[in-house]
Amino acid sequence: MRDVWSSWSRGIRWDTVAVTASLLYFFLAPGLSAPEVFTNSFYVQLQDGHHGRVTADGIAKRNGFQNLGPVLGSENEFHFVHDGLPHARTKRSIPHTRLLKSDPHIKIAVQQTGFRREKRGYNPLRVENLVDLPPVLEDPSDPYFIHQWYLKNTGQNGGKKKLDLNVEAAWAQGITGKNVTTAIMDDGVDYMHPDLKFNYNAKASYDFSSNDPYPYPRYTDDWFNSHGTRCAGEVSAARDNGICGVGVAYDSKVAGIRMLDQPYMTDLIEANSMGHEPNLIDIYSASWGPTDDGKTVDGPRNATMRAIVKGVNEGRNGLGNIYVWASGDGGEDDDCNCDGYAASMWTVSINSAINDGQNAHYDESCSSTLASTFSNGAKDPNTGVATTDLYGKCTKSHSGTSAAAPEAAGVFALALEANNKLTWRDIQHLTVLTSKRNSLFDAKGRFHWTMNGVGLEFNHLFGFGVLDAGAMVALSKEWKTVPARYHCEGASMSKPRKIPSRGSLILKLETNSCQGTETEVDYLEHVQAVITLNSTRRGDIVMFMTSPMGTRSMVLSRRPNDDDRHDGFVKWPFMTTHTWGENPRGTWTLEIQFNGEKPQTGWIKEWALMLHGTKDPPYVGLPVTDPHSKLAIVKKAHEDRKKA
């Protein structure tokens, strides 16, 4: 079944054909107070009966524009630019928009706004030599392998033994990522690097910043554009070649999509990046997002949302592309549920841990995080991720959730080699079932490990735990594709309610989870609380949602830097994965309170409960080899419920 769902009041459907203007309310940034920026890019839709690249080229030329190509492969939607306009200005160009709209062959013309997208990485970039250590004679012989504690943690640099991705257990099964391609959506990839060049997929690569097929990084004195090359090495650096370290999936292919290196991002650049070659690319890895300043609320715009939905519906020849997202580096003053990319149910949001099991101090927390990988060392903060760097060199200091997301992409590449029939949803289920608590813990003791209603252990920082490549590969080989997914508007309220300055506002919604209809949901995957509210200080709002089975998710934490008093949240989808596998039927509770130094006032105007999952039980037919595994625990919970 295609991943589409209906809105609660307007009949909106999200599909691969169109996203209505109303949908923008979910993903435009209600909290941005900076002046709007307008670029020299225009979205143009041709009139019915006029389509094709040649026609669009002619229309653009006679109006003084350049056609950069179709949007998401469409035959009548195009990306026009005007070289006579600056790339960024504070005023909309009404004459240029009017010129396009007056053309009889153009149906819609919209000037693109520009917005910031920032790379996620904490430490300053540090350059090292190509090889500065003698080769290691055991395991992979690559000289930096002994520094790759996240691949094999032997306690080096103060780490905790066996706290790693357990990749050797996957490699021992003969799985190394063959025939899988991961696209690094970033500032470019040095595809001439000796540790990457033989695993580079040129056909799947493109430069959307310069509009050519060569996504080579733009070199600067500060090496700022080394970000994508570092991420690429984590996934696909070659093994046993005497250079740098080794990738998680060292026989997989890596593609470069250069799209970050311009003053402002636009919706069309993002959309075409996420929709580029969806049948050649299996996994898209993104180590960037809205500004991690603790006050920004932002996410995908219209075309980008269409690209992601089209990717999960149609990519990989219908199995669905996997979008991996770094959860954010805003630390405890930010909340990744305010990032519409990381909090999307169509992406896999990855947080990070350091080599002794603590969370990194830059880690954001939120209920939408699915799992974690690794970033820095504990005792030595410069002991980061060892990987490839610019000029054919290596580094040991790549860090942040920027480093965590590509590690996850590498693990998923291993799973896809083990079973090339896995869907995008299968990958998420496998992540939930095989991630491990291991030794992960919150250094400040705020978030503890908790059991949900079907026995799955989760943590507000780490999701369902650290990825286990060996376990994921083993289960992938036995996997049966999960049942069809449905989307149910469980219940809603639209009567405004005042949020008290002291104490909590408790709201309850009763749902039968669309029982007896074609969209019935009995086994949960993702749950969204779609909320409209405003307050005198948005950052002091804290919200909890509790499921009928008693699982309490913090869907919004305090953000002390967010002093918004005007925009609030407008139909913002706060998402939780913590209720995975539960029965949604019954009473859901939303608790809203202020947590700040001064009294505040606010109103919640609407709350819609969106339930996403299956009608039929998942995991039927999967063999249980370990009676203590998550798979065994959840299957038993589902069987007991069916008997009851």
XYZ file of C-alpha atoms in Angstrom:
644
model
C 0.000 0.000 0.000
C 1.295 3.462 -0.855
C 2.246 5.584 2.118
C -0.485 8.199 1.965
C -2.801 9.524 4.643
C -5.757 11.776 5.011
C -5.845 14.957 7.045
C -8.197 15.351 9.955
C -10.296 18.231 8.679
C -9.441 19.097 5.105
C -9.139 15.756 3.373
C -5.488 16.385 2.568
C -3.706 13.393 1.041
C 0.066 13.138 0.935
C 1.144 11.252 -2.168
C 3.734 11.289 -4.884
C 1.702 13.473 -7.225
C 0.964 16.646 -5.306
C 1.037 18.173 -1.878
C -1.592 20.809 -1.368
C -0.776 24.285 -0.192
C -2.440 23.483 3.114
C 0.322 20.974 3.815
C 2.853 23.759 4.099
C 1.472 24.561 7.537
C 3.081 21.379 8.824
C 6.565 22.149 7.644
C 7.069 25.874 7.226
C 8.898 27.420 10.136
C 6.413 29.157 12.441
C 9.243 30.269 14.725
C 11.547 32.099 12.333
C 11.681 35.810 13.028
C 14.519 36.717 10.618
C 13.532 38.718 7.515
C 12.522 36.586 4.561
C 15.156 36.020 1.876
C 14.294 35.665 -1.814
C 16.597 33.899 -4.271
C 16.973 34.084 -8.046
C 15.273 30.685 -8.389
C 11.663 30.216 -9.483
C 9.320 27.261 -9.412
C 7.456 27.165 -12.727
C 4.540 24.928 -13.678
C 3.513 24.879 -17.329
C -0.051 24.951 -18.584
C -1.736 21.657 -19.439
C -0.686 20.507 -22.872
C 2.726 22.160 -22.606
C 5.402 19.904 -21.237
C 8.908 18.615 -21.777
C 12.435 19.936 -21.356
C 12.641 21.446 -24.857
C 9.437 23.439 -24.391
C 10.546 24.652 -20.961
C 13.953 25.676 -22.325
C 12.267 27.847 -24.954
C 9.872 29.442 -22.472
C 12.726 30.223 -20.089
C 14.944 31.700 -22.810
C 12.342 34.050 -24.275
C 11.669 35.421 -20.787
C 15.334 35.901 -19.952
C 15.627 32.884 -17.632
C 17.638 29.675 -17.618
C 15.932 26.322 -17.150
C 17.916 24.151 -14.729
C 15.699 21.158 -15.358
C 12.574 19.413 -14.108
C 11.459 19.215 -10.502
C 11.400 15.573 -9.337
C 11.384 14.363 -12.944
C 8.089 16.066 -13.725
C 7.134 16.869 -17.320
C 5.535 20.225 -16.492
C 7.330 21.496 -13.343
C 10.691 23.212 -13.728
C 13.414 25.095 -11.891
C 14.126 28.461 -13.551
C 16.861 30.907 -12.497
C 17.490 34.497 -13.551
C 21.172 35.446 -13.626
C 20.299 39.146 -13.493
C 18.947 38.772 -9.965
C 21.217 38.366 -6.929
C 21.185 34.950 -5.311
C 19.679 36.458 -2.164
C 17.703 39.642 -1.561
C 15.247 40.790 1.075
C 12.495 41.808 -1.350
C 10.469 39.654 -3.685
C 11.007 40.485 -7.362
C 7.481 41.280 -8.446
C 8.478 42.235 -12.054
C 10.175 38.890 -12.703
C 7.311 36.936 -11.163
C 4.791 38.970 -13.147
C 6.777 38.386 -16.344
C 6.591 34.634 -15.900
C 2.929 34.644 -14.931
C 2.068 36.690 -18.016
C 3.455 34.007 -20.311
C 0.464 32.114 -21.749
C 2.285 28.793 -21.413
C 2.962 29.192 -17.677
C 0.343 28.198 -15.140
C 2.188 28.899 -11.849
C 5.370 30.839 -11.064
C 6.703 31.196 -7.517
C 9.951 32.858 -6.490
C 11.884 30.593 -4.132
C 12.669 31.744 -0.617
C 16.090 30.986 0.807
C 16.762 29.418 4.192
C 19.688 28.176 6.237
C 20.742 24.543 6.418
C 23.739 23.750 8.606
C 26.131 20.823 8.715
C 26.040 18.878 11.949
C 29.461 18.434 13.528
C 30.807 19.768 16.773
C 34.621 19.876 16.760
C 36.669 22.243 14.566
C 37.979 20.491 11.479
C 41.408 18.970 11.990
C 43.620 17.735 9.153
C 46.011 14.829 9.500
C 48.425 12.915 7.318
C 47.469 10.230 4.850
C 49.103 7.508 6.949
C 50.898 8.220 10.212
C 50.922 4.807 11.847
C 52.327 1.425 10.838
C 49.736 -0.970 9.449
C 47.924 -3.251 11.868
C 48.416 -6.947 11.295
C 45.069 -8.165 12.615
C 41.501 -7.407 11.575
C 41.459 -4.976 8.629
C 45.026 -3.884 7.927
C 44.092 -0.245 7.331
C 46.315 1.930 9.558
C 43.472 3.872 11.185
C 41.399 0.806 12.041
C 42.804 0.737 15.588
C 41.289 4.211 16.035
C 37.870 3.122 14.774
C 36.588 2.199 18.213
C 33.007 2.487 16.985
C 33.699 -0.504 14.713
C 35.656 -2.509 17.290
C 35.860 -1.144 20.816
C 38.679 -2.819 22.723
C 38.779 -0.134 25.387
C 41.119 2.142 23.431
C 41.108 5.834 24.403
C 39.157 5.185 27.584
C 36.267 3.455 25.849
C 34.131 0.603 27.110
C 34.958 -2.763 25.588
C 32.416 -4.146 23.090
C 30.480 -0.890 22.983
C 30.453 -0.631 19.203
C 28.369 -1.305 16.088
C 29.240 -5.039 16.114
C 30.188 -4.848 12.433
C 32.622 -7.761 12.638
C 29.663 -10.074 13.281
C 28.124 -8.854 10.015
C 31.382 -9.127 8.083
C 31.824 -12.667 9.429
C 28.558 -13.576 7.684
C 30.108 -12.501 4.380
C 28.125 -9.253 4.298
C 30.119 -6.126 3.385
C 27.619 -3.925 1.513
C 27.987 -5.221 -2.018
C 25.563 -3.833 -4.643
C 24.224 -1.112 -2.330
C 24.647 2.641 -2.947
C 24.475 5.365 -0.306
C 24.198 8.990 -1.403
C 25.910 11.559 0.799
C 23.803 14.728 0.526
C 26.304 17.329 1.626
C 29.005 19.781 0.503
C 30.534 17.373 -2.009
C 32.608 14.193 -1.992
C 36.294 13.940 -2.930
C 35.734 11.040 -5.286
C 39.437 11.002 -6.219
C 40.417 10.104 -2.664
C 42.414 6.826 -2.869
C 40.224 5.276 -0.157
C 36.989 6.145 -1.981
C 37.612 6.229 -5.732
C 37.021 2.539 -6.402
C 33.734 2.594 -4.466
C 32.433 5.791 -6.068
C 29.167 5.576 -8.035
C 29.452 8.332 -10.638
C 26.117 7.512 -12.314
C 24.236 8.189 -9.076
C 26.086 11.448 -8.303
C 25.315 15.076 -9.109
C 26.218 18.639 -8.119
C 23.062 20.672 -7.496
C 25.074 23.663 -6.294
C 26.878 24.030 -9.646
C 24.451 22.043 -11.840
C 26.895 19.513 -13.249
C 27.656 15.803 -12.728
C 30.807 16.402 -10.683
C 30.070 16.899 -6.950
C 33.661 17.725 -6.043
C 34.052 19.854 -2.900
C 34.913 23.526 -3.224
C 38.232 23.885 -1.453
C 38.697 26.678 1.105
C 41.542 27.538 3.444
C 39.595 26.396 6.488
C 38.697 23.016 4.929
C 35.074 23.758 5.699
C 33.848 21.611 2.799
C 35.449 18.396 4.052
C 32.170 17.407 5.722
C 30.749 15.231 2.924
C 34.060 13.476 2.228
C 34.357 12.544 5.891
C 30.813 11.148 5.926
C 31.457 9.162 2.721
C 34.496 7.429 4.226
C 32.488 6.225 7.191
C 30.226 4.298 4.830
C 32.445 3.055 2.009
C 36.174 3.505 2.672
C 37.946 0.494 1.163
C 39.472 -2.299 3.234
C 43.084 -3.469 3.417
C 44.531 -0.880 1.068
C 46.888 0.740 3.560
C 44.956 4.034 3.536
C 43.047 5.631 6.416
C 40.466 3.312 7.981
C 37.643 1.118 6.736
C 33.990 1.853 6.042
C 31.131 0.163 7.869
C 30.054 -1.297 4.510
C 33.443 -1.252 2.798
C 32.287 -3.004 -0.381
C 29.282 -0.729 -0.879
C 29.155 2.200 -3.294
C 28.936 5.841 -2.330
C 27.442 8.657 -4.397
C 28.021 12.349 -3.941
C 25.148 14.835 -4.032
C 26.586 18.317 -3.578
C 23.789 20.587 -2.424
C 24.841 22.430 0.749
C 27.494 24.752 -0.618
C 25.607 27.946 -1.431
C 24.599 30.942 0.718
C 20.967 29.861 0.998
C 19.146 26.616 0.461
C 15.974 26.491 -1.633
C 13.112 24.044 -1.694
C 13.903 22.996 -5.274
C 17.555 22.191 -4.567
C 16.561 20.079 -1.579
C 13.786 18.339 -3.484
C 15.892 17.434 -6.502
C 18.689 16.213 -4.213
C 16.382 13.890 -2.291
C 14.738 12.661 -5.466
C 17.921 12.167 -7.496
C 18.253 8.733 -9.161
C 15.954 6.929 -6.699
C 16.419 3.580 -8.458
C 20.216 3.811 -8.414
C 20.442 5.099 -4.845
C 19.286 2.910 -1.956
C 20.077 5.145 1.032
C 20.262 8.928 1.350
C 22.375 10.152 4.277
C 21.883 13.691 5.613
C 24.143 15.166 8.302
C 22.559 18.613 8.292
C 19.315 20.386 9.064
C 17.807 23.624 10.360
C 19.956 25.772 12.606
C 20.677 24.074 15.958
C 20.244 27.254 17.987
C 17.473 26.078 20.296
C 14.914 28.536 18.926
C 14.375 27.483 15.317
C 11.309 25.471 14.320
C 11.712 24.392 10.725
C 11.396 21.512 8.304
C 10.867 20.454 4.683
C 8.912 22.683 2.344
C 6.412 21.573 -0.299
C 8.620 20.154 -3.063
C 11.035 18.539 -0.609
C 8.177 16.814 1.184
C 6.936 15.525 -2.163
C 10.406 14.189 -2.924
C 10.644 12.265 0.346
C 7.150 10.801 0.025
C 7.823 9.858 -3.596
C 11.085 8.253 -2.496
C 9.471 5.996 0.104
C 6.636 5.137 -2.281
C 8.483 4.606 -5.552
C 12.241 4.553 -4.914
C 14.251 1.333 -5.172
C 11.690 0.135 -7.712
C 8.852 0.374 -5.222
C 10.623 -0.864 -2.076
C 11.263 2.685 -0.923
C 14.409 4.727 -0.365
C 15.873 4.934 3.128
C 16.472 8.480 4.391
C 18.907 8.653 7.327
C 19.026 11.875 9.337
C 21.355 13.242 12.001
C 19.146 14.196 14.928
C 20.912 17.471 15.713
C 23.725 19.108 17.666
C 21.754 21.649 19.704
C 22.394 19.879 23.004
C 20.020 19.892 25.954
C 18.777 23.387 25.037
C 17.172 22.106 21.840
C 14.618 19.426 20.925
C 14.841 17.464 17.680
C 11.045 17.255 17.483
C 11.290 20.892 16.325
C 13.289 19.704 13.300
C 10.810 18.554 10.679
C 13.420 16.386 8.905
C 14.656 14.407 11.903
C 11.117 14.145 13.321
C 9.595 12.827 10.091
C 8.214 9.312 10.134
C 9.726 8.801 6.662
C 13.283 9.329 7.915
C 15.402 7.348 10.349
C 16.601 9.816 12.981
C 19.958 8.871 14.518
C 21.493 10.271 17.703
C 25.021 9.624 18.974
C 26.903 8.270 21.979
C 30.556 8.494 22.955
C 32.915 5.582 23.528
C 32.110 5.000 27.199
C 28.327 4.936 26.670
C 27.402 8.492 27.611
C 25.504 10.813 25.367
C 27.623 13.544 23.800
C 26.953 16.958 25.326
C 25.821 18.308 21.943
C 23.185 15.563 21.510
C 19.592 16.708 21.224
C 16.871 14.532 22.663
C 13.371 13.855 21.387
C 10.754 11.141 21.154
C 11.176 10.739 17.385
C 14.774 9.395 17.570
C 14.809 5.777 16.448
C 18.336 4.649 17.373
C 21.934 5.749 17.982
C 25.462 5.218 16.738
C 28.726 6.901 17.843
C 30.704 10.146 17.693
C 33.391 11.329 20.145
C 35.650 9.664 22.656
C 35.042 10.367 26.336
C 38.413 11.128 27.915
C 39.874 12.698 24.801
C 37.269 14.784 22.930
C 39.575 14.798 19.906
C 39.146 11.035 19.641
C 36.309 11.247 17.189
C 35.488 9.204 14.128
C 38.440 8.154 11.961
C 37.669 8.596 8.277
C 38.706 10.078 4.944
C 39.472 13.770 4.473
C 40.236 16.257 1.697
C 43.442 16.150 -0.368
C 43.542 12.374 -0.017
C 44.241 12.645 3.701
C 42.677 11.149 6.838
C 41.286 12.446 10.123
C 40.513 11.072 13.567
C 38.381 14.023 14.662
C 35.135 13.840 12.697
C 32.318 14.155 15.238
C 28.797 15.243 16.081
C 25.596 13.599 14.956
C 27.103 14.367 11.536
C 29.333 11.374 12.148
C 26.533 9.241 13.586
C 24.177 9.280 10.590
C 26.637 7.826 8.010
C 27.492 4.996 10.401
C 23.800 4.102 10.455
C 23.661 4.338 6.655
C 26.538 1.850 6.518
C 24.724 -0.586 8.817
C 21.601 -0.307 6.667
C 23.721 -0.982 3.563
C 24.827 -4.251 5.179
C 21.198 -5.176 5.872
C 20.212 -4.434 2.251
C 22.954 -6.687 0.922
C 21.759 -9.450 3.252
C 18.203 -9.002 1.927
C 17.679 -6.767 -1.096
C 13.895 -7.048 -0.772
C 13.713 -5.038 2.444
C 11.334 -2.070 2.264
C 11.949 1.297 3.920
C 9.585 0.223 6.689
C 11.347 -3.121 7.124
C 14.542 -1.183 7.867
C 12.765 0.768 10.613
C 11.287 -2.403 12.139
C 14.673 -4.107 12.032
C 16.213 -1.069 13.719
C 13.694 -1.248 16.562
C 14.087 -5.012 17.036
C 17.886 -5.309 16.859
C 19.184 -2.101 18.475
C 20.685 -2.698 21.914
C 20.734 -0.805 25.182
C 24.297 -2.058 25.675
C 26.020 0.425 28.040
C 24.311 3.615 26.910
C 23.317 6.034 29.657
C 22.406 9.679 30.184
C 25.363 11.349 31.864
C 23.075 13.740 33.779
C 20.558 11.118 34.856
C 17.577 12.862 33.256
C 16.411 10.094 30.932
C 16.238 6.484 32.039
C 15.601 3.331 30.066
C 11.872 2.523 30.053
C 9.770 -0.399 28.838
C 6.806 0.316 26.559
C 3.510 -1.587 26.517
C 4.828 -4.536 24.495
C 8.158 -4.871 26.281
C 10.402 -2.782 24.022
C 13.053 -0.815 25.916
C 13.641 2.789 24.865
C 15.384 5.937 26.035
C 14.468 9.554 25.255
C 18.063 10.234 24.195
C 19.035 7.035 22.411
C 15.768 5.742 20.962
C 15.745 1.937 20.982
C 19.518 1.732 21.517
C 22.730 1.444 19.559
C 22.621 -0.241 16.144
C 23.883 -3.822 16.073
C 25.055 -4.678 12.557
C 25.535 -8.383 13.252
C 22.048 -8.818 14.689
C 20.433 -6.726 11.938
C 22.105 -8.711 9.171
C 21.157 -12.039 10.766
C 17.506 -11.052 11.166
C 17.408 -9.494 7.676
C 18.198 -12.887 6.167
C 15.088 -14.360 7.816
C 12.861 -11.311 7.436
C 9.278 -11.361 6.182
C 8.038 -8.010 4.881
C 5.724 -6.327 7.365
C 1.996 -5.966 6.587
C 0.464 -2.986 4.779
C 0.616 0.327 6.601
C -2.433 2.481 7.322
C -2.965 5.969 8.644
C -5.792 6.737 11.027
C -6.939 10.052 12.454
C -7.531 8.623 15.888
C -9.362 11.628 17.322
C -9.086 15.388 17.515
C -10.106 18.424 19.519
C -10.398 21.976 18.213
C -11.821 23.830 21.193
C -9.212 26.330 22.481
C -7.998 25.635 25.996
C -5.902 27.882 28.198
C -2.548 26.575 29.425
C -2.208 27.527 33.109
C 0.839 29.490 34.222
C 1.288 27.006 37.056
C 0.453 23.333 37.008
C -0.567 21.340 33.949
C -3.341 21.254 31.390
C -4.500 17.647 30.947
C -6.340 16.765 27.735
C -7.741 13.355 26.824
C -8.774 11.831 23.506
C -10.585 8.522 23.160
C -9.940 6.513 19.987
C -11.041 3.225 18.493
C -8.124 3.588 15.994
C -10.510 3.530 13.008
C -11.771 0.067 13.943
C -13.940 -1.486 11.259
C -12.737 0.861 8.510
C -10.199 0.378 5.736
C -7.641 2.451 7.694
C -7.800 0.501 10.955
C -4.536 0.552 12.938
C -4.034 -2.119 15.603
C -0.226 -2.285 15.820
C 1.546 1.041 16.052
C 4.610 2.292 14.259
C 4.645 6.111 14.487
C 2.281 8.389 16.405
C 1.914 12.120 15.761
C 0.352 14.767 17.945
C -0.431 17.493 15.432
C -0.763 20.644 17.509
C -1.534 24.322 17.103
C -0.707 26.505 20.088
C 0.860 29.808 21.054
C 2.189 31.286 24.256
C 3.984 34.289 25.671
C 7.205 32.233 25.578
C 7.256 29.193 23.329
C 10.507 27.802 24.738
C 8.979 27.278 28.189
C 6.319 24.887 26.889
C 6.793 21.211 27.807
C 4.462 18.469 26.545
C 3.982 14.798 27.371
C 1.755 12.281 25.588
C 0.692 9.010 27.233
C -0.651 6.029 25.310
C -3.524 3.753 26.404
C -0.891 1.157 27.361
C 0.771 3.650 29.705
C 3.837 4.690 27.688
C 4.703 8.318 28.416
C 6.589 10.244 25.724
C 8.000 13.733 26.159
C 7.044 15.173 22.782
C 8.475 18.634 23.539
C 11.124 19.618 26.086
C 12.032 23.062 27.382
C 14.105 25.160 24.986
C 15.483 28.090 27.030
C 16.704 30.022 23.960
C 13.302 30.065 22.258
C 11.626 33.346 23.237
C 8.992 33.325 20.475
C 5.707 34.931 21.551
C 3.966 35.371 18.202
C 4.167 32.312 15.946
C 3.888 29.342 18.302
C 3.270 26.030 16.557
C 0.849 25.761 13.622
C -0.289 22.197 12.893
C 3.142 20.956 13.916
C 3.474 17.141 13.995
C 5.216 16.136 17.228
C 6.180 12.508 16.692
C 6.964 9.590 18.987
C 8.357 6.151 18.205
C 8.209 5.033 21.841
C 4.829 3.316 21.471
C 6.067 1.021 18.679
C 4.107 -2.220 18.543
C 1.420 -1.097 20.994
C -2.346 -1.291 20.635
C -3.512 2.326 20.114
C -7.120 1.722 21.145
C -8.282 3.589 24.242
C -7.540 6.911 25.954
C -4.567 9.103 24.976
C -3.501 11.873 27.336
C -1.719 15.107 26.477
C -0.115 17.038 29.334
C 0.998 20.623 28.709
C 2.830 22.805 31.201
C 5.166 25.763 31.472
C 8.666 25.155 32.779
C 10.469 28.450 33.121
C 11.672 31.149 35.433
C 8.736 33.521 34.960
C 4.965 32.905 34.724
C 3.677 32.594 31.166
C 0.305 32.219 29.484
C -0.744 30.300 26.406
C -3.507 28.540 24.489
C -3.726 25.235 22.687
C -6.103 25.638 19.774
C -6.175 22.114 18.347
C -4.759 18.656 18.815
C -5.128 15.836 16.297
C -3.963 12.314 17.082
C -2.530 10.593 14.000
C -1.887 6.842 14.258
C 0.348 5.055 11.752
C 0.818 1.316 11.678
C -0.714 -1.985 10.596
C -4.022 -3.747 11.011
C -2.394 -7.182 10.939
C 0.268 -8.241 13.452
C 3.837 -7.855 12.197
C 6.583 -10.490 12.578
C 4.251 -13.427 11.877
C 6.286 -16.306 10.467
C 9.627 -15.016 11.746
C 11.551 -17.744 13.594
C 12.539 -16.961 17.178
C 15.996 -18.293 17.946
C 16.585 -16.308 21.142
C 13.688 -16.397 23.640
C 15.053 -13.245 25.307
C 15.319 -11.175 22.107
C 13.135 -8.167 21.403
C 11.494 -10.126 18.591
C 10.481 -12.883 21.013
C 9.210 -10.381 23.587
C 7.072 -8.435 21.105
C 5.708 -11.536 19.370
C 4.636 -12.944 22.727
C 2.963 -9.651 23.674
C 1.056 -9.637 20.395
C 0.054 -13.298 20.734
C -1.122 -12.771 24.317
C -3.207 -9.801 23.218
C -4.792 -11.824 20.426
C -5.703 -14.604 22.861
C -7.192 -12.111 25.295
